[in-house]
Coordinates of N, CA, C and O and ligand atoms in Angstrom, one line a residue:
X1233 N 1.0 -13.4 -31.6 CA 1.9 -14.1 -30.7 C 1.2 -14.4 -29.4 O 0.5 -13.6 -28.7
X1234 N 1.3 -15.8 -29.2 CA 0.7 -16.0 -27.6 C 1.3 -15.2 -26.4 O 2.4 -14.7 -26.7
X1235 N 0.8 -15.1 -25.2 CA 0.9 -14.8 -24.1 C 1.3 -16.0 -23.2 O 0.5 -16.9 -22.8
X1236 N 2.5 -16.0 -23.1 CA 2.9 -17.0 -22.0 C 1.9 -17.2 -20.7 O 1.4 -16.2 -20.1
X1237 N 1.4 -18.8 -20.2 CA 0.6 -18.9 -19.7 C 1.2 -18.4 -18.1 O 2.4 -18.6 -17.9
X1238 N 0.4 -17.9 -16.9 CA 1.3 -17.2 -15.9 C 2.0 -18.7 -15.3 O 1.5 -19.7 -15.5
X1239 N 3.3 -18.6 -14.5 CA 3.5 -19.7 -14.1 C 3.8 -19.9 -12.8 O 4.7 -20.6 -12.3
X1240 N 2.9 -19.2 -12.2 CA 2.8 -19.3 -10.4 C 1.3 -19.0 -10.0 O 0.6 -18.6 -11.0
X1241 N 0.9 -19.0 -9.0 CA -0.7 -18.6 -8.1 C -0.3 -16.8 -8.2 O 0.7 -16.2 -7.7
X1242 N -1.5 -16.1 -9.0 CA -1.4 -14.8 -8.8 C -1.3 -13.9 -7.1 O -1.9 -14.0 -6.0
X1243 N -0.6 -13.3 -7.5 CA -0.4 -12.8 -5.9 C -1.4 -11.7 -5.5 O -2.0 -11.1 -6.3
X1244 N -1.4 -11.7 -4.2 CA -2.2 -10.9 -3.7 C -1.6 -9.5 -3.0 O -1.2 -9.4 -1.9
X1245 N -1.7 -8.7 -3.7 CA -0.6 -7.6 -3.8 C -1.1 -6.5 -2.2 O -2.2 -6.4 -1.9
X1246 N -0.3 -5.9 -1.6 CA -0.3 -4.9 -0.7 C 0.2 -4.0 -1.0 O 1.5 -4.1 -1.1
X1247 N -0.5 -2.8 -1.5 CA 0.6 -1.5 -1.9 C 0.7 -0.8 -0.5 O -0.3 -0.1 -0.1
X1248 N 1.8 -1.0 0.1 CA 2.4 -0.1 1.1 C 2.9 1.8 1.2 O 2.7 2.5 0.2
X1249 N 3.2 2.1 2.0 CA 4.0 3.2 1.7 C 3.5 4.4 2.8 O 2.6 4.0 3.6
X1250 N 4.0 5.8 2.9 CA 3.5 7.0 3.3 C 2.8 7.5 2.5 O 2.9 7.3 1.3
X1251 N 1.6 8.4 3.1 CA 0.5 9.2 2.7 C 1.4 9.6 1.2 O 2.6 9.3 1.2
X1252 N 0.8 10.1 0.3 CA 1.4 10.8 -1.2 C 2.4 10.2 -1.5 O 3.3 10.7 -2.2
X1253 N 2.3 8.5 -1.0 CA 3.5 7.8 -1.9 C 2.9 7.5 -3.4 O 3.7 7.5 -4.4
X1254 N 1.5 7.2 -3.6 CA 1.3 6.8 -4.7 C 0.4 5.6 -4.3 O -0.2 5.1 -5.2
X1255 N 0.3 5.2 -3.2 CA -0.7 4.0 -3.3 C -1.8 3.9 -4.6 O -2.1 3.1 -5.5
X1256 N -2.3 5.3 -4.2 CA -3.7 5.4 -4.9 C -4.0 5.7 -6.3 O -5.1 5.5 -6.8
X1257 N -2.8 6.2 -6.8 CA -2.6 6.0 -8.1 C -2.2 5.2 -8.6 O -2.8 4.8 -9.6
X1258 N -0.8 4.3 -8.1 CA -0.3 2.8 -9.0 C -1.2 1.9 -8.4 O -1.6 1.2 -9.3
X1259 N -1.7 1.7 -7.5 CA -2.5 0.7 -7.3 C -3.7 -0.1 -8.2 O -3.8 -1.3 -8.6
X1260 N -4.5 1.3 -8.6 CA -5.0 0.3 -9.7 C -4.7 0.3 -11.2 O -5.4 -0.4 -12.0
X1261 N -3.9 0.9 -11.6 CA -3.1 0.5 -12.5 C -2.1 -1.0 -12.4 O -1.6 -1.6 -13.4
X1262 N -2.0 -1.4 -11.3 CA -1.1 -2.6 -11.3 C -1.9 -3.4 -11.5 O -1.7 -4.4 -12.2
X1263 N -3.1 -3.0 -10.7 CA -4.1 -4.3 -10.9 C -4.7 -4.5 -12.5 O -5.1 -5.5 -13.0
X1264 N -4.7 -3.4 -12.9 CA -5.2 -3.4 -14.3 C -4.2 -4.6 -15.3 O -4.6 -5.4 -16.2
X1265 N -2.9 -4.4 -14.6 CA -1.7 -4.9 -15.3 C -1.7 -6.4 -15.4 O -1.4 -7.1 -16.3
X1266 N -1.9 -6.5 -14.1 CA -1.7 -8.0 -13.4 C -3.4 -8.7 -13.8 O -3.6 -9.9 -13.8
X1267 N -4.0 -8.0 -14.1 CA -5.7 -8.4 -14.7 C -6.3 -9.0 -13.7 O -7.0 -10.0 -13.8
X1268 N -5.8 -8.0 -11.9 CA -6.8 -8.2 -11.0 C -7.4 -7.4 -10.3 O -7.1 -6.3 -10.3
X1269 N -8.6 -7.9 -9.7 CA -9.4 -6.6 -9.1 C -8.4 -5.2 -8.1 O -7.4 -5.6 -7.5
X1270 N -8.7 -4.2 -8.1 CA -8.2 -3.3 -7.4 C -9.3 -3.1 -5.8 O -10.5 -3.3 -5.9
X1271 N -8.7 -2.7 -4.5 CA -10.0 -2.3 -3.3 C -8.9 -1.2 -3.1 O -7.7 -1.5 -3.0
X1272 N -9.4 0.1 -3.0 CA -8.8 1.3 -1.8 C -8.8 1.5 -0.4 O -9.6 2.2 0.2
X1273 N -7.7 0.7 0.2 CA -7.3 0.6 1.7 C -8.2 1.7 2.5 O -8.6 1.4 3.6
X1274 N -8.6 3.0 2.0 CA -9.0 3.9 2.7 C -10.4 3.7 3.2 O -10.8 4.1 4.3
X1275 N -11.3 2.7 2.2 CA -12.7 2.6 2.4 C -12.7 2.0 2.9 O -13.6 2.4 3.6
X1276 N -12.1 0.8 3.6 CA -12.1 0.1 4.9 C -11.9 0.6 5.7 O -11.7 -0.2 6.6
X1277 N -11.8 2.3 6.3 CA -11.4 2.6 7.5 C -13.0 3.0 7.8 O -13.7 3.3 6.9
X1278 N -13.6 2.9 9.3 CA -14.2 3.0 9.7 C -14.9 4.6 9.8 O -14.1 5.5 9.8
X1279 N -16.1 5.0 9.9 CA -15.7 6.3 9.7 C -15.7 7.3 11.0 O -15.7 8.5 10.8
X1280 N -15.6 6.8 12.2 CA -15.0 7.4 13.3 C -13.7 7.5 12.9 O -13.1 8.6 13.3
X1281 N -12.4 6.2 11.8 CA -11.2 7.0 11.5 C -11.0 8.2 10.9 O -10.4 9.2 11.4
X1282 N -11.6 7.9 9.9 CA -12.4 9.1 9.0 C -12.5 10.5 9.8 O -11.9 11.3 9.2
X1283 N -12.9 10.7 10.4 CA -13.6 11.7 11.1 C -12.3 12.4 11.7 O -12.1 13.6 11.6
X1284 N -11.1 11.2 12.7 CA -10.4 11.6 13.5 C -9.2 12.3 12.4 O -8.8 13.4 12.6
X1285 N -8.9 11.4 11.1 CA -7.8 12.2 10.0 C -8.3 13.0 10.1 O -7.9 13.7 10.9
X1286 N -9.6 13.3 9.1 CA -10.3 14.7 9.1 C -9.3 15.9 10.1 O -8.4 16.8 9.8
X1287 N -9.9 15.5 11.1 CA -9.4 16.4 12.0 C -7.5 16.7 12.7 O -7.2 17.4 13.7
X1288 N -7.1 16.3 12.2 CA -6.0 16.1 12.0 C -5.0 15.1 12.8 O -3.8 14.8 12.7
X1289 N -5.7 14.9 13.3 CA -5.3 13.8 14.6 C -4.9 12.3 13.8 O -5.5 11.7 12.9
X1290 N -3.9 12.0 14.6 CA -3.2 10.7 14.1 C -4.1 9.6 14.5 O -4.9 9.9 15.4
X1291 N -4.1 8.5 13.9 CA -4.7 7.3 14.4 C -4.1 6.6 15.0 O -3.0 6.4 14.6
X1292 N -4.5 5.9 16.5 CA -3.8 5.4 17.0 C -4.2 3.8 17.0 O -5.3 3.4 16.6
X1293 N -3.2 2.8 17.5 CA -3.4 1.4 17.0 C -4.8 0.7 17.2 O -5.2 -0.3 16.7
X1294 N -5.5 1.5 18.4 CA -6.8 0.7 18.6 C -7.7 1.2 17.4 O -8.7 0.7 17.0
X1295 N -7.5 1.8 17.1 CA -8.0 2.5 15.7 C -7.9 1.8 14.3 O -8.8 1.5 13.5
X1296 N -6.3 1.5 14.4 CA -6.0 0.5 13.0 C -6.3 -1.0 13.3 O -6.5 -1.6 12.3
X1297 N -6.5 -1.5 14.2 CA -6.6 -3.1 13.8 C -8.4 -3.4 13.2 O -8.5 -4.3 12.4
X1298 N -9.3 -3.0 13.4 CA -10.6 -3.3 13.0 C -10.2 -3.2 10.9 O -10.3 -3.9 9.9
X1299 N -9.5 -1.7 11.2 CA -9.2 -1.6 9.4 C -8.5 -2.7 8.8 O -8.8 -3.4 7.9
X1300 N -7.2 -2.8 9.6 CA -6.2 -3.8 9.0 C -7.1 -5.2 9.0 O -7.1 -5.9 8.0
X1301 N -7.9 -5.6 10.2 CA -8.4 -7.1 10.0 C -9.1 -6.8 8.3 O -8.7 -7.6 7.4
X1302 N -10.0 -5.8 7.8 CA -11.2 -5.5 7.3 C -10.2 -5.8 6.0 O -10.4 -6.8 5.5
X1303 N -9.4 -5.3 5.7 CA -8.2 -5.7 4.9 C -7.7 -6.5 4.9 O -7.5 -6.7 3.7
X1304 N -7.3 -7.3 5.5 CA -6.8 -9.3 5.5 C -8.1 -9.7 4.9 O -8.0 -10.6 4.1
X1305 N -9.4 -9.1 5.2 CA -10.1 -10.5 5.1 C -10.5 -9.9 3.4 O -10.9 -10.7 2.6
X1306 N -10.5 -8.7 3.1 CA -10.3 -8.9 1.4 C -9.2 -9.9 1.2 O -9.6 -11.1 1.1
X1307 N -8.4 -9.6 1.1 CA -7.0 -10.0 1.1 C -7.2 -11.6 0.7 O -7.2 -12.2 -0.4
X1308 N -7.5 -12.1 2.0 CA -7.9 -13.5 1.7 C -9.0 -14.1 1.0 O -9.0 -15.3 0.8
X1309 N -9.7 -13.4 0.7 CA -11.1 -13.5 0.0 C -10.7 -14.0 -1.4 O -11.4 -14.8 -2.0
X1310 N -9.0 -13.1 -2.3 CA -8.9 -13.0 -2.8 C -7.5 -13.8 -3.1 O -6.7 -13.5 -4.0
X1311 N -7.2 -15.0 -2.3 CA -6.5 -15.7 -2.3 C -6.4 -16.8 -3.8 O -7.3 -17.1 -4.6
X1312 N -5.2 -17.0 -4.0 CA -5.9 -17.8 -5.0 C -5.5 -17.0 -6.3 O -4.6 -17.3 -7.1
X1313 N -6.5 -15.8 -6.3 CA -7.3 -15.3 -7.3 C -6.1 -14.2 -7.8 O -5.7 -14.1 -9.0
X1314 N -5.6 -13.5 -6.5 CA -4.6 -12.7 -7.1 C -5.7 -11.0 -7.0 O -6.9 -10.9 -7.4
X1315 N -5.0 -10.0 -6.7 CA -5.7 -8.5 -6.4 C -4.5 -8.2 -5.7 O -3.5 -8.8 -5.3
X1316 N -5.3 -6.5 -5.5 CA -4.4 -5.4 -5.6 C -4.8 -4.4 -4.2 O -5.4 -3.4 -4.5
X1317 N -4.5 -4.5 -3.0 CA -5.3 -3.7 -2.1 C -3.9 -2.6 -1.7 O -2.8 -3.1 -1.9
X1318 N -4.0 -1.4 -1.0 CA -3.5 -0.6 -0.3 C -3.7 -0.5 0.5 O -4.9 -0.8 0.8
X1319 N -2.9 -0.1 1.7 CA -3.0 0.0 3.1 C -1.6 0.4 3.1 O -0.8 -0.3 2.5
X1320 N -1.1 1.6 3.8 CA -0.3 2.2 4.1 C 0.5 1.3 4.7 O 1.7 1.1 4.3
X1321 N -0.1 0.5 5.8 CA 1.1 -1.0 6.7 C 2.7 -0.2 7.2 O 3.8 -0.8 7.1
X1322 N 2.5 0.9 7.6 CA 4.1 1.1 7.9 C 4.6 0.3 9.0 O 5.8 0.0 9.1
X1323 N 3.7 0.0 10.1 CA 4.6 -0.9 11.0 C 4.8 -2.4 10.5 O 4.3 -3.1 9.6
X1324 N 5.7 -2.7 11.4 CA 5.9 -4.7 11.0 C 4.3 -5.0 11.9 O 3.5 -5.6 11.1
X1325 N 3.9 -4.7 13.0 CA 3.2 -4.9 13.1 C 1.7 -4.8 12.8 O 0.8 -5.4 13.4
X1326 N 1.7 -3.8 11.8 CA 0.4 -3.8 11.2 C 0.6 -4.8 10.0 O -0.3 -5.7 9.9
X1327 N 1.5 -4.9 9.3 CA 1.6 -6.3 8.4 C 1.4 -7.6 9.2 O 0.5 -8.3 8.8
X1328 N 2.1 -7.9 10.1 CA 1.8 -9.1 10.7 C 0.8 -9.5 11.1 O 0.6 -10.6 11.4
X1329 N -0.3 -8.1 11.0 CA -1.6 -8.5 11.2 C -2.4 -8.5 9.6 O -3.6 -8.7 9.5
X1330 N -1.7 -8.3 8.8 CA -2.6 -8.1 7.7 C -2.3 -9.8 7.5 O -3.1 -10.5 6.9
X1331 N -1.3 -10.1 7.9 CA -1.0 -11.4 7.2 C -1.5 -12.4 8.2 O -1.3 -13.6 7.9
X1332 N -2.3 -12.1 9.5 CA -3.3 -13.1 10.8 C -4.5 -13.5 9.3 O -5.0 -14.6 9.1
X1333 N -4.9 -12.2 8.4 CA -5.8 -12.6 7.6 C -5.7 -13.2 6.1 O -6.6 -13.8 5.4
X1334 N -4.3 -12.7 5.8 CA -3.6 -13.4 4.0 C -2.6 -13.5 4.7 O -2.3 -12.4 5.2
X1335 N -1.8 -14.4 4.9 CA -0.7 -14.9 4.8 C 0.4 -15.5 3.7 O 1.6 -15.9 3.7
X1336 N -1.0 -15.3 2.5 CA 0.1 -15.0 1.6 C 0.6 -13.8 0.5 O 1.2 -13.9 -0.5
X1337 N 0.2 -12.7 1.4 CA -0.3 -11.4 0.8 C 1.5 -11.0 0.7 O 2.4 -11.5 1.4
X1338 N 1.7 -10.0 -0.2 CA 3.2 -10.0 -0.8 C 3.1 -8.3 -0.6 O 2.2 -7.8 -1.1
X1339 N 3.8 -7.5 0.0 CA 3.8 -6.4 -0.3 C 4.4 -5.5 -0.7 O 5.6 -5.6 -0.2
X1340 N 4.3 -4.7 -1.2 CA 5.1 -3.5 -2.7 C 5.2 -2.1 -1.7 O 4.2 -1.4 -1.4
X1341 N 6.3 -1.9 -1.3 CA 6.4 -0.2 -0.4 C 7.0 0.3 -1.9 O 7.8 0.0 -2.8
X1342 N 6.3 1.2 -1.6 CA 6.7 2.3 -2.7 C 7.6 3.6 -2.1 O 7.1 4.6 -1.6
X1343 N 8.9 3.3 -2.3 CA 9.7 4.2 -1.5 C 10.1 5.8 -2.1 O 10.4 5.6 -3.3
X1344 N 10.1 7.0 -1.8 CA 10.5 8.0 -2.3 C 11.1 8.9 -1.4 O 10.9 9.2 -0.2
X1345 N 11.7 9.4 -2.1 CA 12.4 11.0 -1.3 C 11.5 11.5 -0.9 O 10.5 11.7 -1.7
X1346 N 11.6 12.2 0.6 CA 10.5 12.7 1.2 C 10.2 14.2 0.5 O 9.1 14.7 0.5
X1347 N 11.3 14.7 -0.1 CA 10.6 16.2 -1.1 C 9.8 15.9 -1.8 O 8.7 16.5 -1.7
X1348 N 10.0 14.8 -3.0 CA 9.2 14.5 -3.6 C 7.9 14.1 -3.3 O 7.2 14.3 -4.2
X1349 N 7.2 13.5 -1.9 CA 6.1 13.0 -1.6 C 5.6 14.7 -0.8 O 4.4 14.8 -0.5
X1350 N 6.2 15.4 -0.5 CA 5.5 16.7 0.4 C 5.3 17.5 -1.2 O 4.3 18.3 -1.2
X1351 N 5.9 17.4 -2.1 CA 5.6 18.4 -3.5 C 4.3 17.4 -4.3 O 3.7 18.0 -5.2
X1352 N 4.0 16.2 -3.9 CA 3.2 16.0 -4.8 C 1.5 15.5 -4.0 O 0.5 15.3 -4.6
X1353 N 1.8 15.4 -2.1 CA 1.1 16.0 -1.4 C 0.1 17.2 -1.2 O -1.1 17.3 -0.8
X1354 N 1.2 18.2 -1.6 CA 0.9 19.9 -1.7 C -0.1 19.6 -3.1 O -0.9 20.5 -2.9
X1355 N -0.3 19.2 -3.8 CA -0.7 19.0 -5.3 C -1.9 18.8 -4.8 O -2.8 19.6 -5.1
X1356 N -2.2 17.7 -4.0 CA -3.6 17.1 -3.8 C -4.9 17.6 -3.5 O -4.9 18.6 -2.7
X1357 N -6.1 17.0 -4.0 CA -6.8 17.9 -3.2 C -8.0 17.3 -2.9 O -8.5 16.3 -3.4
X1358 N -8.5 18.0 -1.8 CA -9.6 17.2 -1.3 C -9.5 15.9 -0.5 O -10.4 15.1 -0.4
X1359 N -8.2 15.6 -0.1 CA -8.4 14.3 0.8 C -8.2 14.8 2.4 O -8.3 15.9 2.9
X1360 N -8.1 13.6 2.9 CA -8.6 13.7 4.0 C -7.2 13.7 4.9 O -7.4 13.7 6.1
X1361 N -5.8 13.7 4.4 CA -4.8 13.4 5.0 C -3.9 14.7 4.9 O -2.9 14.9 4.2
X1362 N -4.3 15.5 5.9 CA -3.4 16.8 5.6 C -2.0 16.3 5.8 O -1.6 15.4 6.5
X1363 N -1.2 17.6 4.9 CA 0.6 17.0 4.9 C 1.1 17.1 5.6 O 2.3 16.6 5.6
X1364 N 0.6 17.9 6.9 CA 1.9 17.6 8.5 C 1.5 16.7 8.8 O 2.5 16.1 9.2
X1365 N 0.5 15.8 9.1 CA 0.3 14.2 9.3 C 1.8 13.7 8.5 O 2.1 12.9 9.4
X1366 N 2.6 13.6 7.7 CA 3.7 13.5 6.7 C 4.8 13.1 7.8 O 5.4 12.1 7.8
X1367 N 4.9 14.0 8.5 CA 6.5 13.8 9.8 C 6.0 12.7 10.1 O 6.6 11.7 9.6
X1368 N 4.8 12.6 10.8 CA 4.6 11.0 11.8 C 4.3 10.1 10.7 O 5.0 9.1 11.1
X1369 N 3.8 9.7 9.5 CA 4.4 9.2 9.1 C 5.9 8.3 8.6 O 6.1 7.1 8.3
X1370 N 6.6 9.4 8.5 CA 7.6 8.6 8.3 C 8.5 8.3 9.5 O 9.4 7.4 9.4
X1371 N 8.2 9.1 10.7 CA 8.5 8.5 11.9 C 8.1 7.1 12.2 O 8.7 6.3 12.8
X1372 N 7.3 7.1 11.9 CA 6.3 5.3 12.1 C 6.5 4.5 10.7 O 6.0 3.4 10.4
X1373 N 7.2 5.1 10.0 CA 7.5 4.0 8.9 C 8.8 2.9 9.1 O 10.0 3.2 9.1
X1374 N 8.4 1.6 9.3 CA 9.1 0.5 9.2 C 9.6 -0.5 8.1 O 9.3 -1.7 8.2
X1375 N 10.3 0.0 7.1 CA 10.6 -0.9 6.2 C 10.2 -2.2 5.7 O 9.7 -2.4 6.8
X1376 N 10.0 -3.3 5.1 CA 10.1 -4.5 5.0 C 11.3 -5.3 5.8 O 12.4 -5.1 5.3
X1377 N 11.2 -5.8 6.3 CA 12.4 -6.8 7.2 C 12.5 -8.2 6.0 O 11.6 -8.7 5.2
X1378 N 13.8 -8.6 6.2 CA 14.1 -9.5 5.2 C 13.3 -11.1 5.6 O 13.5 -12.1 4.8
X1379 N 12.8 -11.2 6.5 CA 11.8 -12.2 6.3 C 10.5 -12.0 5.9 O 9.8 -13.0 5.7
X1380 N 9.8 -10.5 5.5 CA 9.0 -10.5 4.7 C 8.5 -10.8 3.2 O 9.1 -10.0 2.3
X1381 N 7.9 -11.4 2.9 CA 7.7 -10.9 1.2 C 7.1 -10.2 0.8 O 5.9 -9.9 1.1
X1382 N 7.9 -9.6 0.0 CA 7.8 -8.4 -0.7 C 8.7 -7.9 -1.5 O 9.7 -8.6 -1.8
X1383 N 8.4 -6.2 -2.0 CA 10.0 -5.6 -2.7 C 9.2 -4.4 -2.3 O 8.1 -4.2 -1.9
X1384 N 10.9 -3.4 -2.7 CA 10.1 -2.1 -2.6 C 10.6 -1.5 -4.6 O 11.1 -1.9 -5.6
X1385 N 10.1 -0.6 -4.1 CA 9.7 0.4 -6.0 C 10.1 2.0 -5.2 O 9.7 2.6 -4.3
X1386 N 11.0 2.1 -6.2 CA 10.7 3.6 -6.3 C 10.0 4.2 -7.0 O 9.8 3.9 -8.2
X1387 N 9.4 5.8 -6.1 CA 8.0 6.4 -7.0 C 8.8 7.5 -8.2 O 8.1 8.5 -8.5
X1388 N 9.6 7.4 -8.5 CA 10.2 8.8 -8.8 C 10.1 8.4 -10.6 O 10.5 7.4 -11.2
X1389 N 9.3 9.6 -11.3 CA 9.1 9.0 -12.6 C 7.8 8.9 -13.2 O 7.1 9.4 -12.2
X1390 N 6.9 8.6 -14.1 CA 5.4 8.8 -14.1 C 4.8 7.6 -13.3 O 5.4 6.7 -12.9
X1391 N 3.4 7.8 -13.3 CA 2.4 6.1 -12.9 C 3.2 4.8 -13.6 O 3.7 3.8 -13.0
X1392 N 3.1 5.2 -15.4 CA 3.3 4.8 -15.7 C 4.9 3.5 -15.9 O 5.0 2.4 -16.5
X1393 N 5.6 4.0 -15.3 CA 7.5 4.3 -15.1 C 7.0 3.0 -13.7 O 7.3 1.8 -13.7
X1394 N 6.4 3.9 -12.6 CA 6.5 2.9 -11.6 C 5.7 1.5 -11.7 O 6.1 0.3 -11.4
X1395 N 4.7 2.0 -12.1 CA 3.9 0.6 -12.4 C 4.7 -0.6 -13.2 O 4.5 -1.8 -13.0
X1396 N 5.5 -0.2 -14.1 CA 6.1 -1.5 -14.5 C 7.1 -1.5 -14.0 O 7.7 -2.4 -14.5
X1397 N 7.9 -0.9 -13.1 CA 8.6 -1.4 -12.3 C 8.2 -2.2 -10.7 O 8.8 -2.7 -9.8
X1398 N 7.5 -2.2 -11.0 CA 6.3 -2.9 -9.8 C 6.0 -4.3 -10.2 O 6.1 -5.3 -9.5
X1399 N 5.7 -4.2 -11.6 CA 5.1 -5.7 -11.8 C 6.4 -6.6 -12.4 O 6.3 -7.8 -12.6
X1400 N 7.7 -5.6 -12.6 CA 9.2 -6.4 -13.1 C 9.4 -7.3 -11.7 O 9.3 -8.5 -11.6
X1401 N 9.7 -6.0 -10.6 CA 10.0 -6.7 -9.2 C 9.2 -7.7 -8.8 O 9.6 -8.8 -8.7
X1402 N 7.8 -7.4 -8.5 CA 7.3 -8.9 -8.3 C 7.4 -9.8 -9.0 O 7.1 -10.9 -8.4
X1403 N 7.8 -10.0 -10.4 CA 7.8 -10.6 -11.3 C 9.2 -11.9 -10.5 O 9.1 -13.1 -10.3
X1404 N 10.1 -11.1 -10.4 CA 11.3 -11.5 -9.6 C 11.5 -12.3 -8.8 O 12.2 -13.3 -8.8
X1405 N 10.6 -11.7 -7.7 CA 10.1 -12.7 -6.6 C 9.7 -14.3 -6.9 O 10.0 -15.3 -6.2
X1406 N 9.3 -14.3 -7.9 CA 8.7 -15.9 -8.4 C 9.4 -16.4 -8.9 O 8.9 -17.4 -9.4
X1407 N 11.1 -15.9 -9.5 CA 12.2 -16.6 -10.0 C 13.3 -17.0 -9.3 O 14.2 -17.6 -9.8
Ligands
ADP1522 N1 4.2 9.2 -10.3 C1 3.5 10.3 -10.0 N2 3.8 11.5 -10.6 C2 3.1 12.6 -10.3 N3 2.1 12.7 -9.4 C3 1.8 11.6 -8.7 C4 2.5 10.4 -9.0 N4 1.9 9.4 -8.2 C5 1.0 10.0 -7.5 N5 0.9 11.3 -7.8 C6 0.1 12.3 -7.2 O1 0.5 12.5 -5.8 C7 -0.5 12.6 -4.9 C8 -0.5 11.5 -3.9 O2 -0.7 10.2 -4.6 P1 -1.7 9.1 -4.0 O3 -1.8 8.0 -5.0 O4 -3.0 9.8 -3.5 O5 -0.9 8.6 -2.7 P2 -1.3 7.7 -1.5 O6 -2.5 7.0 -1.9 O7 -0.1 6.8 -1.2 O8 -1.6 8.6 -0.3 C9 -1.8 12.6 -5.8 O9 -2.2 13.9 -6.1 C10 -1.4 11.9 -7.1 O10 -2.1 12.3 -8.2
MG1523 MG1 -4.4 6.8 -0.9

């Protein structure tokens, strides 16, 4: 059986969310899905960011915009083309700037109950985002506002479970 040919410009996906939402696991699984490249939001951070997570200290905004531009301009690189990047983006304002560089970048918050992201946080290992960083996160998390594009997903369920609920909802968007 053929594969229906796609019938819009592939999107250039933003996986949103709080630390241990899942960025980093559905991310490139979606991209696998959607048969576009995947980039990890985290490697764009500079490594003076780096250094300051490390140490437990929050990042503050003169900190995020060099990352966030460094992220638009994948973003846009990949216009067109359609990919899969992460970046946490909890403010409107850090979106608004991801979109100074893709403006037509679409993005996916992956929403969950905050037990569930501190239990599967606690799980992790080896990163660089310890889990009381977790409160200010979601203190600084800003939803999607209804003039953005996007959807959100809930994480609750395997990779698997969310990832195609990811690529249904977007799918949505374009009907
Ligand atoms: N659906 C899931 N079920 C179980 N564990 C998950 C699921 N999604 C992510 N995880 C685990 O939760 C932790 C946080 O996920 P991660 O992708 O690193 O989040 P983020 O990139 O948003 O910080 C990781 O240890 C990951 O393996
Ligand atoms: Mg991550």
């Amino acid at each position: 059986m053929k594969t229906a040919p796609p019938t819009s410009t592939p999107h250039v996906v933003v996986v949103m969310g709080v630390a241990g939402t899942g960025k980093t696991t559905i991310g490139p699984l979606l991209a696998a899905e959607l048969g576009v490249p995947y980039a990890e939001g985290d490697d764009f951070h500079p490594p003076a960011n780096i250094a300051k997570m490390s140490a437990g200290t929050p990042l503050d905004d003169d900190d995020r915009w060099p990352w966030l531009d460094a992220i638009g301009a994948w973003a846009h690189g990949r216009a067109g083309l359609g990919g899969v990047v992460s970046s946490s983006a909890l403010k409107r304002v850090y979106r608004d700037r991801l979109r100074e560089g893709a403006p037509d970048a679409v993005f996916l918050h992956l929403t969950g109950d905050r037990a569930l992201i501190e239990e599967r946080m606690a799980d992790r290992k080896g990163h660089f985002m310890p889990p009381a960083l977790l409160d200010s996160q979601f203190a600084t998390l800003q939803p999607l506002q209804a003039d953005e594009a996007g959807v959100s997903v809930d994480v609750s369920g395997t990779p698997t479970e969310i990832t195609q609920r990811a690529v249904a909802a977007l799918r949505r968007l374009d009907s």
